[in-house]
């Protein structure tokens, strides 16, 4: 029997500022010798562990910050709220938009008075 755990992570590239989220099915297996091993599956494909050496989907950079799930999507919501309060700023194009680091940090920056 294979035990499956679902996990999601947010990622931000420190090289180009690209941000994204990914969900994984983590499958726990035991081989014929009784050795336990884990397989990570994303979008139906076996992928390396996102915790080992994540690579930026935008620039192939290897300096990627891993955050808890929802970091990028929560910034997406904050960006929509900011766009409603600041009509001169364009609203994000779609929920599948990949964010730059400056976009991720903007809602948390304090405005100068």
Coordinates of N, CA, C and O in Angstrom, one line a residue:
X1 N 0.8 -1.2 0.0 CA 0.0 0.0 0.0 C 0.9 1.2 0.0 O 1.9 1.3 0.7
X2 N 0.5 2.2 -0.8 CA 1.2 3.5 -0.9 C 0.5 4.6 -0.1 O -0.7 4.8 -0.3
X3 N 1.2 5.2 0.8 CA 0.7 6.3 1.5 C 1.0 7.6 0.8 O 2.1 7.8 0.3
X4 N 0.0 8.4 0.6 CA 0.1 9.7 -0.2 C -0.2 10.9 0.7 O -1.2 10.9 1.4
X5 N 0.7 11.8 0.7 CA 0.5 13.1 1.5 C 0.5 14.2 0.5 O 1.3 14.2 -0.5
X6 N -0.4 15.2 0.6 CA -0.4 16.4 -0.2 C 0.2 17.6 0.5 O -0.1 17.9 1.6
X7 N 1.1 18.2 -0.2 CA 1.8 19.4 0.3 C 1.9 20.4 -0.8 O 2.0 20.1 -2.0
X8 N 1.9 21.7 -0.4 CA 2.1 22.8 -1.3 C 3.1 23.7 -0.8 O 3.2 23.9 0.4
X9 N 3.9 24.4 -1.7 CA 4.9 25.3 -1.3 C 4.8 26.5 -2.2 O 4.4 26.5 -3.3
X10 N 5.3 27.7 -1.7 CA 5.5 28.9 -2.4 C 7.0 29.0 -2.6 O 7.8 28.7 -1.8
X11 N 7.4 29.6 -3.8 CA 8.8 29.7 -4.1 C 9.0 31.1 -4.6 O 8.2 31.7 -5.3
X12 N 10.2 31.7 -4.4 CA 10.6 33.0 -4.9 C 12.1 32.9 -5.3 O 12.9 32.5 -4.5
X13 N 12.4 33.3 -6.5 CA 13.8 33.2 -7.0 C 14.5 34.5 -6.5 O 14.0 35.6 -6.8
X14 N 15.6 34.4 -5.9 CA 16.4 35.5 -5.5 C 17.2 36.1 -6.6 O 17.8 37.2 -6.4
X15 N 17.3 35.4 -7.7 CA 18.0 35.9 -8.9 C 17.2 36.9 -9.7 O 17.6 38.0 -10.0
X16 N 16.0 36.4 -10.1 CA 15.2 37.2 -11.0 C 13.9 37.7 -10.4 O 13.2 38.5 -11.0
X17 N 13.6 37.2 -9.2 CA 12.4 37.7 -8.5 C 11.1 37.0 -8.9 O 10.0 37.3 -8.4
X18 N 11.2 36.0 -9.7 CA 10.0 35.2 -10.1 C 9.4 34.5 -8.9 O 10.1 33.9 -8.1
X19 N 8.1 34.5 -8.8 CA 7.4 33.8 -7.7 C 6.4 32.8 -8.2 O 5.7 33.1 -9.2
X20 N 6.2 31.6 -7.6 CA 5.2 30.7 -8.0 C 4.9 29.7 -6.9 O 5.5 29.7 -5.8
X21 N 3.8 29.0 -7.0 CA 3.4 28.0 -6.1 C 3.2 26.7 -6.8 O 2.9 26.6 -8.0
X22 N 3.4 25.6 -6.0 CA 3.3 24.3 -6.6 C 2.8 23.3 -5.5 O 3.2 23.4 -4.4
X23 N 1.9 22.4 -5.9 CA 1.4 21.4 -5.1 C 2.0 20.1 -5.5 O 2.3 19.8 -6.6
X24 N 2.2 19.2 -4.5 CA 2.8 17.9 -4.7 C 2.0 16.8 -4.0 O 1.4 17.0 -3.0
X25 N 2.0 15.7 -4.6 CA 1.6 14.4 -4.0 C 2.9 13.7 -3.6 O 3.7 13.5 -4.4
X26 N 3.0 13.5 -2.3 CA 4.3 12.8 -1.8 C 3.9 11.4 -1.5 O 3.1 11.1 -0.6
X27 N 4.4 10.5 -2.3 CA 4.1 9.0 -2.2 C 5.2 8.3 -1.4 O 6.4 8.4 -1.8
X28 N 4.8 7.6 -0.4 CA 5.7 6.8 0.4 C 5.6 5.4 0.0 O 4.5 4.8 0.1
X29 N 6.7 4.8 -0.4 CA 6.8 3.4 -0.9 C 7.8 2.6 -0.1 O 8.6 3.2 0.5
X30 N 7.7 1.3 -0.3 CA 8.7 0.4 0.2 C 9.1 -0.6 -0.9 O 8.2 -1.1 -1.6
X31 N 10.4 -0.7 -1.2 CA 10.8 -1.5 -2.3 C 10.9 -3.0 -1.9 O 10.5 -3.3 -0.7
X32 N 11.3 -3.9 -2.8 CA 11.3 -5.3 -2.6 C 12.2 -5.7 -1.4 O 12.0 -6.8 -0.8
X33 N 13.2 -4.9 -1.1 CA 14.1 -5.2 0.0 C 13.6 -4.6 1.3 O 14.3 -4.7 2.3
X34 N 12.5 -4.0 1.3 CA 11.9 -3.4 2.6 C 12.4 -2.0 2.8 O 12.2 -1.4 3.9
X35 N 13.2 -1.4 1.9 CA 13.7 0.0 2.0 C 12.6 1.0 1.7 O 12.0 0.9 0.6
X36 N 12.4 1.9 2.6 CA 11.4 3.0 2.3 C 12.0 4.0 1.4 O 13.2 4.4 1.5
X37 N 11.2 4.6 0.5 CA 11.6 5.7 -0.3 C 10.4 6.6 -0.6 O 9.2 6.2 -0.5
X38 N 10.6 7.8 -1.0 CA 9.6 8.8 -1.3 C 9.7 9.3 -2.7 O 10.8 9.5 -3.2
X39 N 8.5 9.4 -3.4 CA 8.5 10.0 -4.7 C 7.6 11.3 -4.6 O 6.5 11.3 -4.0
X40 N 8.1 12.3 -5.3 CA 7.3 13.6 -5.3 C 6.6 13.6 -6.7 O 7.3 13.4 -7.7
X41 N 5.3 13.9 -6.8 CA 4.6 14.0 -8.0 C 4.0 15.3 -8.1 O 3.3 15.8 -7.2
X42 N 4.2 16.0 -9.2 CA 3.6 17.3 -9.5 C 3.0 17.3 -10.9 O 3.7 16.9 -11.9
X43 N 1.7 17.7 -11.0 CA 1.0 17.7 -12.3 C 1.1 16.3 -13.0 O 1.3 16.3 -14.2
X44 N 1.1 15.2 -12.2 CA 1.1 13.9 -12.8 C 2.5 13.4 -13.2 O 2.6 12.3 -13.7
X45 N 3.5 14.2 -12.9 CA 4.9 13.8 -13.3 C 5.8 13.6 -12.0 O 5.7 14.4 -11.1
X46 N 6.6 12.6 -12.0 CA 7.6 12.5 -10.9 C 8.7 13.5 -11.0 O 9.2 13.8 -12.1
X47 N 8.9 14.3 -9.9 CA 9.8 15.4 -9.9 C 10.8 15.2 -8.7 O 10.5 14.5 -7.8
X48 N 11.9 15.9 -8.7 CA 12.8 15.9 -7.6 C 12.1 16.6 -6.4 O 11.2 17.4 -6.5
X49 N 12.5 16.3 -5.2 CA 12.0 16.9 -4.0 C 12.2 18.4 -4.1 O 13.3 18.9 -4.4
X50 N 11.1 19.2 -3.9 CA 11.2 20.6 -3.9 C 12.1 21.2 -2.8 O 12.5 22.3 -2.9
X51 N 12.4 20.4 -1.8 CA 13.2 20.9 -0.7 C 14.7 20.6 -0.9 O 15.5 21.1 -0.1
X52 N 15.0 19.9 -1.9 CA 16.5 19.6 -2.1 C 17.2 20.7 -2.8 O 18.1 21.3 -2.2
X53 N 16.9 20.9 -4.1 CA 17.6 21.9 -4.9 C 16.6 22.6 -5.8 O 16.7 22.3 -7.0
X54 N 15.7 23.4 -5.4 CA 14.7 24.0 -6.3 C 15.4 24.8 -7.4 O 16.4 25.5 -7.1
X55 N 14.8 24.8 -8.5 CA 15.3 25.6 -9.7 C 14.2 26.6 -10.1 O 13.0 26.2 -10.2
X56 N 14.6 27.8 -10.4 CA 13.6 28.8 -10.8 C 13.0 28.4 -12.2 O 13.7 28.0 -13.1
X57 N 11.7 28.4 -12.3 CA 11.0 28.1 -13.6 C 11.2 29.2 -14.6 O 11.0 28.9 -15.8
X58 N 11.7 30.3 -14.2 CA 11.8 31.5 -15.1 C 13.2 31.6 -15.7 O 13.4 31.7 -16.9
X59 N 14.2 31.5 -14.8 CA 15.6 31.8 -15.2 C 16.6 30.6 -14.9 O 17.8 30.8 -15.2
X60 N 16.1 29.5 -14.4 CA 16.9 28.4 -14.0 C 17.9 28.7 -12.9 O 18.8 27.9 -12.7
X61 N 17.6 29.8 -12.2 CA 18.5 30.1 -11.0 C 18.3 29.1 -9.9 O 17.2 28.5 -9.8
X62 N 19.3 29.0 -9.1 CA 19.3 28.0 -8.1 C 19.3 28.6 -6.7 O 19.4 27.9 -5.7
X63 N 19.1 29.9 -6.6 CA 18.9 30.5 -5.3 C 17.5 30.8 -5.1 O 17.0 31.9 -5.5
X64 N 16.7 29.9 -4.6 CA 15.3 29.9 -4.5 C 14.8 29.8 -3.1 O 15.3 28.9 -2.4
X65 N 14.0 30.7 -2.7 CA 13.5 30.7 -1.3 C 12.2 29.9 -1.3 O 11.4 30.1 -2.1
X66 N 12.1 29.0 -0.3 CA 10.9 28.1 -0.2 C 10.2 28.7 1.0 O 10.7 28.9 2.1
X67 N 8.9 28.9 0.8 CA 8.0 29.4 1.8 C 6.8 28.5 2.0 O 6.5 27.7 1.2
X68 N 6.1 28.8 3.0 CA 4.8 28.0 3.3 C 3.8 28.3 2.2 O 3.9 29.3 1.5
X69 N 3.0 27.3 2.0 CA 1.9 27.5 0.9 C 1.1 28.7 1.2 O 0.8 29.1 2.3
X70 N 0.7 29.3 0.1 CA -0.2 30.5 0.2 C 0.5 31.8 0.1 O -0.2 32.8 0.0
X71 N 1.8 31.8 0.2 CA 2.5 33.1 0.2 C 2.3 33.9 -1.1 O 2.0 35.1 -1.0
X72 N 2.4 33.2 -2.2 CA 2.2 33.9 -3.5 C 0.7 34.3 -3.7 O 0.4 35.4 -4.0
X73 N -0.2 33.3 -3.4 CA -1.6 33.6 -3.6 C -2.1 34.7 -2.6 O -3.0 35.5 -2.9
X74 N -1.5 34.8 -1.4 CA -2.0 35.8 -0.5 C -1.5 37.2 -0.9 O -2.2 38.2 -0.8
X75 N -0.3 37.2 -1.6 CA 0.1 38.5 -2.2 C -0.7 38.8 -3.4 O -1.0 40.0 -3.6
X76 N -1.2 37.8 -4.1 CA -2.1 38.1 -5.2 C -3.3 38.8 -4.8 O -3.7 39.8 -5.3
X77 N -3.9 38.3 -3.7 CA -5.1 39.0 -3.1 C -4.8 40.4 -2.6 O -5.6 41.3 -2.9
X78 N -3.6 40.6 -2.0 CA -3.3 41.9 -1.5 C -3.0 42.8 -2.7 O -3.4 44.0 -2.7
X79 N -2.5 42.3 -3.8 CA -2.3 43.1 -5.0 C -3.6 43.6 -5.6 O -3.7 44.7 -6.1
X80 N -4.6 42.7 -5.6 CA -5.9 43.1 -6.1 C -6.5 44.1 -5.2 O -7.1 45.1 -5.7
X81 N -6.4 44.0 -3.9 CA -6.9 45.1 -3.0 C -6.2 46.4 -3.2 O -6.8 47.4 -3.3
X82 N -4.9 46.3 -3.4 CA -4.1 47.5 -3.7 C -4.5 48.2 -5.0 O -4.7 49.4 -5.1
X83 N -4.8 47.4 -6.0 CA -5.2 47.9 -7.3 C -6.6 48.6 -7.2 O -6.8 49.6 -7.8
X84 N -7.4 48.0 -6.3 CA -8.8 48.7 -6.1 C -8.6 50.0 -5.4 O -9.3 51.0 -5.7
X85 N -7.6 50.1 -4.5 CA -7.4 51.4 -3.7 C -6.6 52.4 -4.6 O -6.7 53.6 -4.4
X86 N -5.8 51.9 -5.5 CA -4.9 52.7 -6.3 C -5.2 52.5 -7.7 O -4.6 51.7 -8.4
X87 N -6.2 53.1 -8.3 CA -6.7 52.9 -9.6 C -5.6 53.1 -10.7 O -5.7 52.6 -11.8
X88 N -4.6 53.9 -10.4 CA -3.5 54.2 -11.4 C -2.6 53.0 -11.6 O -1.8 52.9 -12.5
X89 N -2.6 52.0 -10.6 CA -1.8 50.8 -10.7 C -2.6 49.7 -11.5 O -3.7 49.5 -11.1
X90 N -2.0 49.1 -12.5 CA -2.8 48.0 -13.2 C -3.0 46.8 -12.3 O -2.2 46.5 -11.5
X91 N -4.2 46.2 -12.4 CA -4.5 45.0 -11.7 C -3.8 43.8 -12.3 O -3.5 43.8 -13.5
X92 N -3.5 42.8 -11.5 CA -2.9 41.6 -12.1 C -3.8 41.0 -13.2 O -5.0 41.0 -13.1
X93 N -3.1 40.5 -14.2 CA -3.8 40.0 -15.4 C -4.7 38.7 -15.1 O -5.8 38.6 -15.6
X94 N -4.1 37.8 -14.3 CA -4.8 36.5 -14.1 C -4.3 35.9 -12.8 O -3.2 36.2 -12.4
X95 N -5.1 34.9 -12.3 CA -4.6 34.2 -11.1 C -3.4 33.3 -11.4 O -2.8 32.8 -10.5
X96 N -3.1 33.1 -12.7 CA -2.0 32.2 -13.0 C -0.7 33.0 -13.3 O 0.3 32.5 -13.7
X97 N -0.8 34.4 -13.1 CA 0.4 35.2 -13.3 C 1.5 34.8 -12.4 O 1.3 34.5 -11.2
X98 N 2.7 34.8 -12.9 CA 3.9 34.6 -12.1 C 4.5 35.9 -11.6 O 4.7 36.8 -12.5
X99 N 4.7 36.1 -10.4 CA 5.1 37.3 -9.8 C 6.6 37.5 -9.7 O 7.3 36.6 -9.6
X100 N 7.0 38.8 -9.8 CA 8.3 39.2 -9.5 C 8.5 39.5 -8.1 O 7.5 39.9 -7.4
X101 N 9.7 39.4 -7.5 CA 9.9 39.6 -6.1 C 9.4 41.0 -5.7 O 8.8 41.1 -4.6
X102 N 9.6 42.0 -6.5 CA 9.1 43.4 -6.1 C 7.5 43.3 -6.0 O 7.0 44.0 -5.1
X103 N 6.8 42.6 -6.8 CA 5.4 42.4 -6.7 C 5.0 41.8 -5.4 O 4.0 42.1 -4.8
X104 N 5.8 40.8 -5.0 CA 5.5 40.0 -3.8 C 5.7 40.9 -2.6 O 5.0 40.7 -1.6
X105 N 6.7 41.8 -2.6 CA 7.0 42.6 -1.4 C 6.2 43.9 -1.4 O 6.0 44.4 -0.3
X106 N 5.7 44.4 -2.5 CA 5.0 45.7 -2.6 C 3.9 45.8 -1.5 O 3.8 46.8 -0.8
X107 N 3.0 44.9 -1.4 CA 1.9 45.1 -0.5 C 2.3 45.2 1.0 O 1.6 45.7 1.8
X108 N 3.5 44.8 1.3 CA 4.0 44.8 2.7 C 4.9 46.0 3.0 O 5.3 46.2 4.1
X109 N 5.2 46.8 2.0 CA 6.0 47.9 2.2 C 5.2 49.1 2.7 O 4.1 49.3 2.3
X110 N 5.8 49.8 3.6 CA 5.0 51.0 4.2 C 5.1 52.2 3.2 O 6.2 52.4 2.6
X111 N 4.1 52.9 3.1 CA 4.0 54.1 2.3 C 4.6 55.3 3.1 O 4.3 55.4 4.2
X112 N 5.4 56.1 2.4 CA 5.9 57.3 3.0 C 4.8 58.3 3.1 O 4.0 58.5 2.2
X113 N 4.8 59.0 4.2 CA 3.7 60.0 4.4 C 4.0 61.3 3.8 O 5.1 61.7 3.7

